[in-house]
Short mmCIF file of C-alpha atoms in Angstrom, two decimals:
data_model
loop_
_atom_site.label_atom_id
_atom_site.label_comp_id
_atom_site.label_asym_id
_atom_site.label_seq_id
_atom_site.Cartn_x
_atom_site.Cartn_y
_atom_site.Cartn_z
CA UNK A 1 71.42 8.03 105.67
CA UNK A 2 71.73 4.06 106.27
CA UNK A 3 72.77 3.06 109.58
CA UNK A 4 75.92 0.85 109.46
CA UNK A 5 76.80 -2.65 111.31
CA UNK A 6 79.93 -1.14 110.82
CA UNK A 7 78.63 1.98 113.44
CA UNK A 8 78.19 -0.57 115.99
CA UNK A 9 81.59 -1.64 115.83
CA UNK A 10 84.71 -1.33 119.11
CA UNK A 11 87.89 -2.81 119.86
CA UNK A 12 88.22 -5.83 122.41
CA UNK A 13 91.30 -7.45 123.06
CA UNK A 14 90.32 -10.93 123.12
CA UNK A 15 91.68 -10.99 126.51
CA UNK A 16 89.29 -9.47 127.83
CA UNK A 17 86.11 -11.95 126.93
CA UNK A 18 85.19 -13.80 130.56
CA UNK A 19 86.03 -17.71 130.17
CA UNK A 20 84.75 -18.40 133.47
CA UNK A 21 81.54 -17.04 136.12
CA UNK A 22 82.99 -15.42 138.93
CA UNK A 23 82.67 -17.55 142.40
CA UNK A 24 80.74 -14.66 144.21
CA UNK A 25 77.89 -13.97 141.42
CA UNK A 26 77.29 -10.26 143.00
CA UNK A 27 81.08 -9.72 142.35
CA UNK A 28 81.22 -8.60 139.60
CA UNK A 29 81.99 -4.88 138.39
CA UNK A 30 79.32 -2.66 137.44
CA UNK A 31 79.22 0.39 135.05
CA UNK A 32 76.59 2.76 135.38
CA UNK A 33 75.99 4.83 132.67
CA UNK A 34 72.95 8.12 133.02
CA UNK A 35 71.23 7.46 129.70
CA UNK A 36 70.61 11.69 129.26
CA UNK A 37 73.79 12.89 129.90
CA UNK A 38 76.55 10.26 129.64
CA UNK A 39 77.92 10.50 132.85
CA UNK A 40 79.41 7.02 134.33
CA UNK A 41 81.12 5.85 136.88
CA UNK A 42 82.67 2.48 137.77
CA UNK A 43 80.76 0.27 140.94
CA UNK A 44 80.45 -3.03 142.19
CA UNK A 45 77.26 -5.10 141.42
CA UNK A 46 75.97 -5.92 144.56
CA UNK A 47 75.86 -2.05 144.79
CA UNK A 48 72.92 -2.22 142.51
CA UNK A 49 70.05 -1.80 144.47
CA UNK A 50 71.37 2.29 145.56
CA UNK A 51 70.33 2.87 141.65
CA UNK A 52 66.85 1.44 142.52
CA UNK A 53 63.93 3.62 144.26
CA UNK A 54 61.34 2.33 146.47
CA UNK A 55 58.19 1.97 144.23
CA UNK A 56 60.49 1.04 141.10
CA UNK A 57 59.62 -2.34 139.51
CA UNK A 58 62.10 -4.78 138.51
CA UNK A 59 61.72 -6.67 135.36
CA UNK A 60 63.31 -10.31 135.24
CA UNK A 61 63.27 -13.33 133.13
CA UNK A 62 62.94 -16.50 134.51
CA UNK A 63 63.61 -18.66 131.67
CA UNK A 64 65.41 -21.39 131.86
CA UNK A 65 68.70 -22.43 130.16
CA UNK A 66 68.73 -26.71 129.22
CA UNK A 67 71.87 -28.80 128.28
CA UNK A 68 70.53 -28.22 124.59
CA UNK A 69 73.64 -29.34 123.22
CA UNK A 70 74.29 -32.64 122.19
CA UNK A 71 77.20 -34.93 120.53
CA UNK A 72 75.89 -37.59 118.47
CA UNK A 73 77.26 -40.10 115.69
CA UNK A 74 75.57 -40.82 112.10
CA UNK A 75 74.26 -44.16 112.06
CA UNK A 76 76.03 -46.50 109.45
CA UNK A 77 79.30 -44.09 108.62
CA UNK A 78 79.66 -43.66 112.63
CA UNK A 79 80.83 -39.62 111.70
CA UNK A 80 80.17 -36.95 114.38
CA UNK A 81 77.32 -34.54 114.56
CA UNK A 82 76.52 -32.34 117.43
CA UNK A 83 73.05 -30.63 117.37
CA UNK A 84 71.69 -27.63 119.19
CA UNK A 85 68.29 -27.95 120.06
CA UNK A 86 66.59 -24.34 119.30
CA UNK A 87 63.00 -24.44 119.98
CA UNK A 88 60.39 -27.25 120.83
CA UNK A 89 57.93 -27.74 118.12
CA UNK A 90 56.05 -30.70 119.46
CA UNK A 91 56.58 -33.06 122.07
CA UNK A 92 59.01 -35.18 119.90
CA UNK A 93 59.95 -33.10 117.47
CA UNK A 94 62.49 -29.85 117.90
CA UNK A 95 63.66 -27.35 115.43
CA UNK A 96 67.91 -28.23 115.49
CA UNK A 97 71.19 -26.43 114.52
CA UNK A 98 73.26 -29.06 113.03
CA UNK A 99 77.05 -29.08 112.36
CA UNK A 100 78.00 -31.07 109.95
CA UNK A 101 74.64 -29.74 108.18
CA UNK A 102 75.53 -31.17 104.78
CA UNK A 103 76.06 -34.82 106.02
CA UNK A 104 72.53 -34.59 107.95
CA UNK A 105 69.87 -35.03 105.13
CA UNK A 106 66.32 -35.49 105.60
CA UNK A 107 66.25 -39.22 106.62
CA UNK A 108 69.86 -39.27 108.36
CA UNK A 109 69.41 -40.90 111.77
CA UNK A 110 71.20 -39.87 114.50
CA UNK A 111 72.35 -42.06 117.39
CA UNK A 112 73.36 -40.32 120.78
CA UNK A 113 74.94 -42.00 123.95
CA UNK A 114 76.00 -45.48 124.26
CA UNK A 115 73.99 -48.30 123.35
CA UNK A 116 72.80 -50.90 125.80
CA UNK A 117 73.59 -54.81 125.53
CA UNK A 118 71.03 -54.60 123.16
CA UNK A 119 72.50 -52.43 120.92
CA UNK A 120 69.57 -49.95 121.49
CA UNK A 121 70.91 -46.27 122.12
CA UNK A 122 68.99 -43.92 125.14
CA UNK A 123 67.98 -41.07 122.46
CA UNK A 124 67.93 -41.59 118.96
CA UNK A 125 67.04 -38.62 115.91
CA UNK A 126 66.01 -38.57 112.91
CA UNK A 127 66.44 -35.59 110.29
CA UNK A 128 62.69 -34.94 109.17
CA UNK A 129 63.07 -31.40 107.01
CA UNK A 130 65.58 -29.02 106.14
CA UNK A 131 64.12 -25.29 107.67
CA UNK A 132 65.10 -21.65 107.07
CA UNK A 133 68.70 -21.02 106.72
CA UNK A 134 69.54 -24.26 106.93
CA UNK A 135 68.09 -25.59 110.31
CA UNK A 136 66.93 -29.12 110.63
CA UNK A 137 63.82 -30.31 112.14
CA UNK A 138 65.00 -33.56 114.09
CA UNK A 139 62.08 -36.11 115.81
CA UNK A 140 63.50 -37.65 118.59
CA UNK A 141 62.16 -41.30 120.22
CA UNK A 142 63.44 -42.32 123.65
CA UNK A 143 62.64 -44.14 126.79
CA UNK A 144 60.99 -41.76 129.84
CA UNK A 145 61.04 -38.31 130.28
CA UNK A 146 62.88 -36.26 127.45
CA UNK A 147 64.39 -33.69 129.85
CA UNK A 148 66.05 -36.61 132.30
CA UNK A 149 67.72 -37.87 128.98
CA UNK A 150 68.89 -34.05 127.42
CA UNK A 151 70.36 -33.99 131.52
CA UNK A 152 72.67 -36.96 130.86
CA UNK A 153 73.38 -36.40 127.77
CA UNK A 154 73.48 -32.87 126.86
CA UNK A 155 76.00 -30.00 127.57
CA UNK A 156 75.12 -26.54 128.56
CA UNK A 157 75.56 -24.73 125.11
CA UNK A 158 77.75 -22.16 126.35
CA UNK A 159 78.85 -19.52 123.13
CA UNK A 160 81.27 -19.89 120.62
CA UNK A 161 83.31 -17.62 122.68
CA UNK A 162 83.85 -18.96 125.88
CA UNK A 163 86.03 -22.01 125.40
CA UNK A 164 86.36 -23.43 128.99
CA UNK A 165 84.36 -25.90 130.37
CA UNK A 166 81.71 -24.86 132.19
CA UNK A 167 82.33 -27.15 136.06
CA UNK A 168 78.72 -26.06 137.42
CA UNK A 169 76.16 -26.36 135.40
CA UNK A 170 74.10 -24.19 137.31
CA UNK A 171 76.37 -21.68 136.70
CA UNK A 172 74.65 -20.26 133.36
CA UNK A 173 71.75 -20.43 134.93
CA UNK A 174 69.91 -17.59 137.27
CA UNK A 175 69.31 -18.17 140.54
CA UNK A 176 65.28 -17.83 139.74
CA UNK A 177 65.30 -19.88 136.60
CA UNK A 178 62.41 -21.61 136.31
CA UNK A 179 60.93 -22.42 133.37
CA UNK A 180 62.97 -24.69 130.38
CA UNK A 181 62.97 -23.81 127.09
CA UNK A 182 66.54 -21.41 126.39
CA UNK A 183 69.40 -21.97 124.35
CA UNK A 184 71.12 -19.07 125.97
CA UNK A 185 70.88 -17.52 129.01
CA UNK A 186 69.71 -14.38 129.87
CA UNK A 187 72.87 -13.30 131.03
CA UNK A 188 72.60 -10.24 132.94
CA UNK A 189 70.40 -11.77 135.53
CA UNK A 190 73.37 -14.06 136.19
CA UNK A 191 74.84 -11.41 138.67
CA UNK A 192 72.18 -11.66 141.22
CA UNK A 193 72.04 -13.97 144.37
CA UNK A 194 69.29 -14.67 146.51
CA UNK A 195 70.54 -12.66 149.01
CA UNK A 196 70.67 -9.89 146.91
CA UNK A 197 67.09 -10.18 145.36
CA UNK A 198 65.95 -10.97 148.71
CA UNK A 199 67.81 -6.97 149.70
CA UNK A 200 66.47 -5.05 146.60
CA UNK A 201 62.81 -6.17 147.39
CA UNK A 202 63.00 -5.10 151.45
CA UNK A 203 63.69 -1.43 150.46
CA UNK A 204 60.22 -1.35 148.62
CA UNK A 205 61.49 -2.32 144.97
CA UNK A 206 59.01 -4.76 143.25
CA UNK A 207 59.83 -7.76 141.20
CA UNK A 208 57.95 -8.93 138.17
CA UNK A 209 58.92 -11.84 136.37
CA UNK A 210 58.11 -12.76 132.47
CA UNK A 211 59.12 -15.34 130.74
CA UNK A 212 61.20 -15.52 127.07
CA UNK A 213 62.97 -18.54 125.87
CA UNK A 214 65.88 -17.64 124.46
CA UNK A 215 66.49 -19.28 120.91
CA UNK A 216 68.99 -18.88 117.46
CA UNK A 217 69.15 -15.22 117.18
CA UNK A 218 71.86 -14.29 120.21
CA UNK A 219 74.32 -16.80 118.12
CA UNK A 220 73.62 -15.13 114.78
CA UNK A 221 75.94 -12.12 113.72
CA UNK A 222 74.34 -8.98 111.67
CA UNK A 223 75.88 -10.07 108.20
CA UNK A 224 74.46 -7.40 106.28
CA UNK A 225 75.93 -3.67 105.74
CA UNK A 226 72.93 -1.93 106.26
CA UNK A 227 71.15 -2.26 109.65
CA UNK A 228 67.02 -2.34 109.03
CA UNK A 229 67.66 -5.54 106.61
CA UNK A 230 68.89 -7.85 109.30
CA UNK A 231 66.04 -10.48 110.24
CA UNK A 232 65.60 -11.46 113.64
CA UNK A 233 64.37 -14.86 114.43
CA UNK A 234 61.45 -15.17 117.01
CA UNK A 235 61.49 -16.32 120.16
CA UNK A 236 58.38 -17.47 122.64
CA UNK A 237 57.26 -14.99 125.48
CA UNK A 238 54.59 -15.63 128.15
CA UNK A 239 53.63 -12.08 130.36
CA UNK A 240 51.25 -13.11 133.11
CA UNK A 241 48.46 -11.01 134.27
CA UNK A 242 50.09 -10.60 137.90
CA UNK A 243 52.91 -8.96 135.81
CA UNK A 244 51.33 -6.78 133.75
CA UNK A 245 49.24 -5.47 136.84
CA UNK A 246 52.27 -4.92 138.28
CA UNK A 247 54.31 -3.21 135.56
CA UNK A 248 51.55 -1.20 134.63
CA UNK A 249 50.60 -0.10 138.38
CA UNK A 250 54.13 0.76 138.41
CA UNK A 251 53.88 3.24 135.51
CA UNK A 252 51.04 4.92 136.28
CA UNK A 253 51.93 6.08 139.73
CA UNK A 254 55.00 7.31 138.49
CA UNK A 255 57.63 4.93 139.25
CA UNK A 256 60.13 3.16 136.71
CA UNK A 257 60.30 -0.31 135.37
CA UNK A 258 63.99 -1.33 135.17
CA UNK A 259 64.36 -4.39 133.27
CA UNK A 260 67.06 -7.36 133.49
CA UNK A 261 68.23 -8.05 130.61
CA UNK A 262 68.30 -7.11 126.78
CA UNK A 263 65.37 -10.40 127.21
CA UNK A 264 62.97 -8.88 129.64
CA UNK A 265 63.02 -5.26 127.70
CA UNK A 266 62.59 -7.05 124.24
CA UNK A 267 59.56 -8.93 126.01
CA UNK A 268 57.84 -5.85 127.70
CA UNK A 269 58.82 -3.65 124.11
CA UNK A 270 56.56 -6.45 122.31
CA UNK A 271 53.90 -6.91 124.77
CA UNK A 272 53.31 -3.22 125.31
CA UNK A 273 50.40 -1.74 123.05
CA UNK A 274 50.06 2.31 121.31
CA UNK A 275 48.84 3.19 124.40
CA UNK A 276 52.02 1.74 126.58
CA UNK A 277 49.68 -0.67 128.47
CA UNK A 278 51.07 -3.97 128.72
CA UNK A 279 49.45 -6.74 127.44
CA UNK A 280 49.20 -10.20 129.30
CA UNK A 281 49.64 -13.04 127.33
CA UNK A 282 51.91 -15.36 125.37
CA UNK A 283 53.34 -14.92 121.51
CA UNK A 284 56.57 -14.94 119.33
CA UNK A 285 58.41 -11.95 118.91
CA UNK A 286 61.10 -10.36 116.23
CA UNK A 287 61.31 -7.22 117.73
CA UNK A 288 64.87 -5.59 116.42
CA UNK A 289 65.29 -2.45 118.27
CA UNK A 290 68.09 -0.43 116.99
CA UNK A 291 68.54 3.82 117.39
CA UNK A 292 65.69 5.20 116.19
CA UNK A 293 63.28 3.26 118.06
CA UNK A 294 60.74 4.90 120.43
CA UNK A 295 60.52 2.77 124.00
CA UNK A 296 57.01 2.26 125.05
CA UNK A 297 57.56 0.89 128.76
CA UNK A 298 61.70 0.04 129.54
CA UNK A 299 62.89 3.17 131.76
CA UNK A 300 65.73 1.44 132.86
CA UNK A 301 68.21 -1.53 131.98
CA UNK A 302 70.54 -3.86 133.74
CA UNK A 303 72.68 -5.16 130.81
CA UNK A 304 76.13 -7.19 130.01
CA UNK A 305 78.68 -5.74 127.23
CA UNK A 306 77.74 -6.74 124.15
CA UNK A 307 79.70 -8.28 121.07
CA UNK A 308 80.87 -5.43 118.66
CA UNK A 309 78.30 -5.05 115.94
CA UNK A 310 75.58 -7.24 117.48
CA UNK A 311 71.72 -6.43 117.25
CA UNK A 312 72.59 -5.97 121.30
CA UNK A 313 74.91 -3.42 121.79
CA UNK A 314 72.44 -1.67 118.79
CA UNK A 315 69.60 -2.69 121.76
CA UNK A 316 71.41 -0.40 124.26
CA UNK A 317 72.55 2.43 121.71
CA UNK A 318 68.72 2.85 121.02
CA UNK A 319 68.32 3.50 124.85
CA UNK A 320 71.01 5.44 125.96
CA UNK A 321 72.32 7.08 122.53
CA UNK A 322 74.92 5.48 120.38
CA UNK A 323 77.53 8.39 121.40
CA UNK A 324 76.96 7.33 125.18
CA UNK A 325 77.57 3.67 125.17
CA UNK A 326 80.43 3.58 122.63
CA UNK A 327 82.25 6.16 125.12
CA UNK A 328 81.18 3.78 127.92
CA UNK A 329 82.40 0.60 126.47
CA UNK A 330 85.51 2.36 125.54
CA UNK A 331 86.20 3.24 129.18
CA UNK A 332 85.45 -0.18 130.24
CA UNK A 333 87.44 -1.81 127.85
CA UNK A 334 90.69 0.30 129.30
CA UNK A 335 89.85 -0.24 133.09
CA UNK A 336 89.95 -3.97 131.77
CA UNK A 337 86.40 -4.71 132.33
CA UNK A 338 84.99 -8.60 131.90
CA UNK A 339 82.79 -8.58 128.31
CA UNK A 340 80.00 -10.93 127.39
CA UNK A 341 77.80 -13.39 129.03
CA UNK A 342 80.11 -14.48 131.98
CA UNK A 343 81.55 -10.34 132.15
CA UNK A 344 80.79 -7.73 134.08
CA UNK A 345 77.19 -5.71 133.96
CA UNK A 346 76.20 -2.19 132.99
CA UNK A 347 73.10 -0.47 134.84
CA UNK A 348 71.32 2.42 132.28
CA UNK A 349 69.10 4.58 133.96
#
């Protein structure tokens, strides 16, 4: 029998969708949810480390989010474009998601900022090729260092549904992000401090850190009835070879490798081999995991609640059983829980 989007699907009062991060990151509320037997009960985050045992290895991604959205105007009729910059191609050139995308033809020149005396504007693009499903490829020319200009100029590019202004940048952001190249963030690191890290690694917990820039595919809804025919886009992934000692050593003496984010378990899930050794090394992954799927390394998962019928909340049904986490999101939704990137977190173990 097909598996449905429409499986996948809850009620959430709109209410409910966080607007704005929390002023204590290790604030928020956290659900844990016992992956064999369905049991949950409600916690606070910072609480998170009494799910964790010595010798356990925690997974996180240390991507970084950039202001990889951008307002711009269409030289000659002056009309309004804004572009979100998905992925780097080459050092000038970056595949783009443009809106207006039918006014932005190969050849269309963007201008973006305000000009100087001169007339001359601080970061300037032009529409080179029209890519799958309609994205643009965009070269870019500009004075210095491309990431100073994206910092004046661009906004965080927060999704579609949160519609306040982000004040702190830094605020969709981890506190270890380190390396630029996401268009989202990996959200369920979000809830950890310093402080907090700092705790979780005194009472013998280990932290590995990969890397995997997140790109198109956490804004793109499952628009097809049946399930398997959704296409993921890929995103870039770098595991070290200090991290795959590490997550492996971790698995063969027995302990569990808990990972942050729907991110870091998509990265170990495409990195890990038949065997369930981890790989080191860097590539593009598609992985869709949806129930059915057999995990070769995650044993645990820290996790935000998902948008109904997303590949994400079809991420955690794989782990923890479909049954389990729509009876879980149903209890969070009545004790009034915060959903999506700047909500509350889940820990599956």
């Amino acid at each position: 029998m097909a598996m449905k989007t429409s499986d996948f699907y809850y009620d959430l009062p709109k209410e409910l969708i966080a607007q704005d991060p929390l002023e204590d990151r290790s604030a928020s509320r956290l659900l844990y949810l016992n992956r064999v037997t369905g049991e949950y009960r409600d916690d606070i985050f910072r609480n998170v480390g009494s799910y964790l045992h010595p010798g356990d290895t925690l997974v996180i991604n240390d991507t970084k989010v950039i202001p990889a959205r951008l307002y711009g105007h269409r030289d000659v009729t002056g009309g309004q474009v804004e572009v979100l910059l998905l992925r780097r191609l080459t050092d000038t050139e970056w595949e783009t998601l443009v809106n207006p995308g039918k006014k932005c033809q190969p050849g269309q020149v963007i201008n973006f900022g305000d000009p100087d005396e001169d007339g001359n504007y601080p970061l300037v693009g032009t529409v080179e090729e029209i890519l799958e499903e309609g994205n643009r490829k965009i070269r870019f020319s500009y004075e210095g260092i491309f990431e100073e200009v994206l910092l004046k100029l661009g906004e965080m590019p927060l999704p579609p549904y949160i519609h306040h202004k982000l004040k702190d940048k830094n605020r969709y952001n981890t506190v270890y992000a380190k390396y630029d190249g996401s268009a989202a963030a990996p959200t369920a690191g979000l809830h950890f401090t310093k402080e907090l890290l700092e705790e979780i690694k005194a009472s013998g917990v280990n932290i590995a850190h990969v890397t995997l820039h997140v790109g198109l595919g956490t804004f793109r809804p499952v628009k097809v009835d049946d399930v398997t025919q959704h296409h993921m886009h890929s995103e870039f992934y770098i595991v070290t070879p200090e991290a795959a000692r590490l997550i492996n050593a971790t698995r063969a003496s027995g302990h569990r490798v808990i990972c942050v984010g729907t991110t870091s378990c998509r990265t170990l899930e495409s990195a890990t081999d038949e065997n369930g050794i981890l790989q080191p090394g860097s590539s593009w992954t598609s992985i869709f995991i949806y129930p059915g799927y057999k995990f070769k390394m995650m044993d645990g998962l820290i996790t935000n609640f998902h948008l109904p019928e997303s590949t994400l909340v079809m991420l955690v049904s794989a782990f923890a059983g479909k049954d389990h986490i729509m009876t879980a999101y149903e209890h969070a939704v009545e004790e009034r829980y915060r959903f999506f990137s700047f909500g509350d977190a889940m820990i599956i173990v």
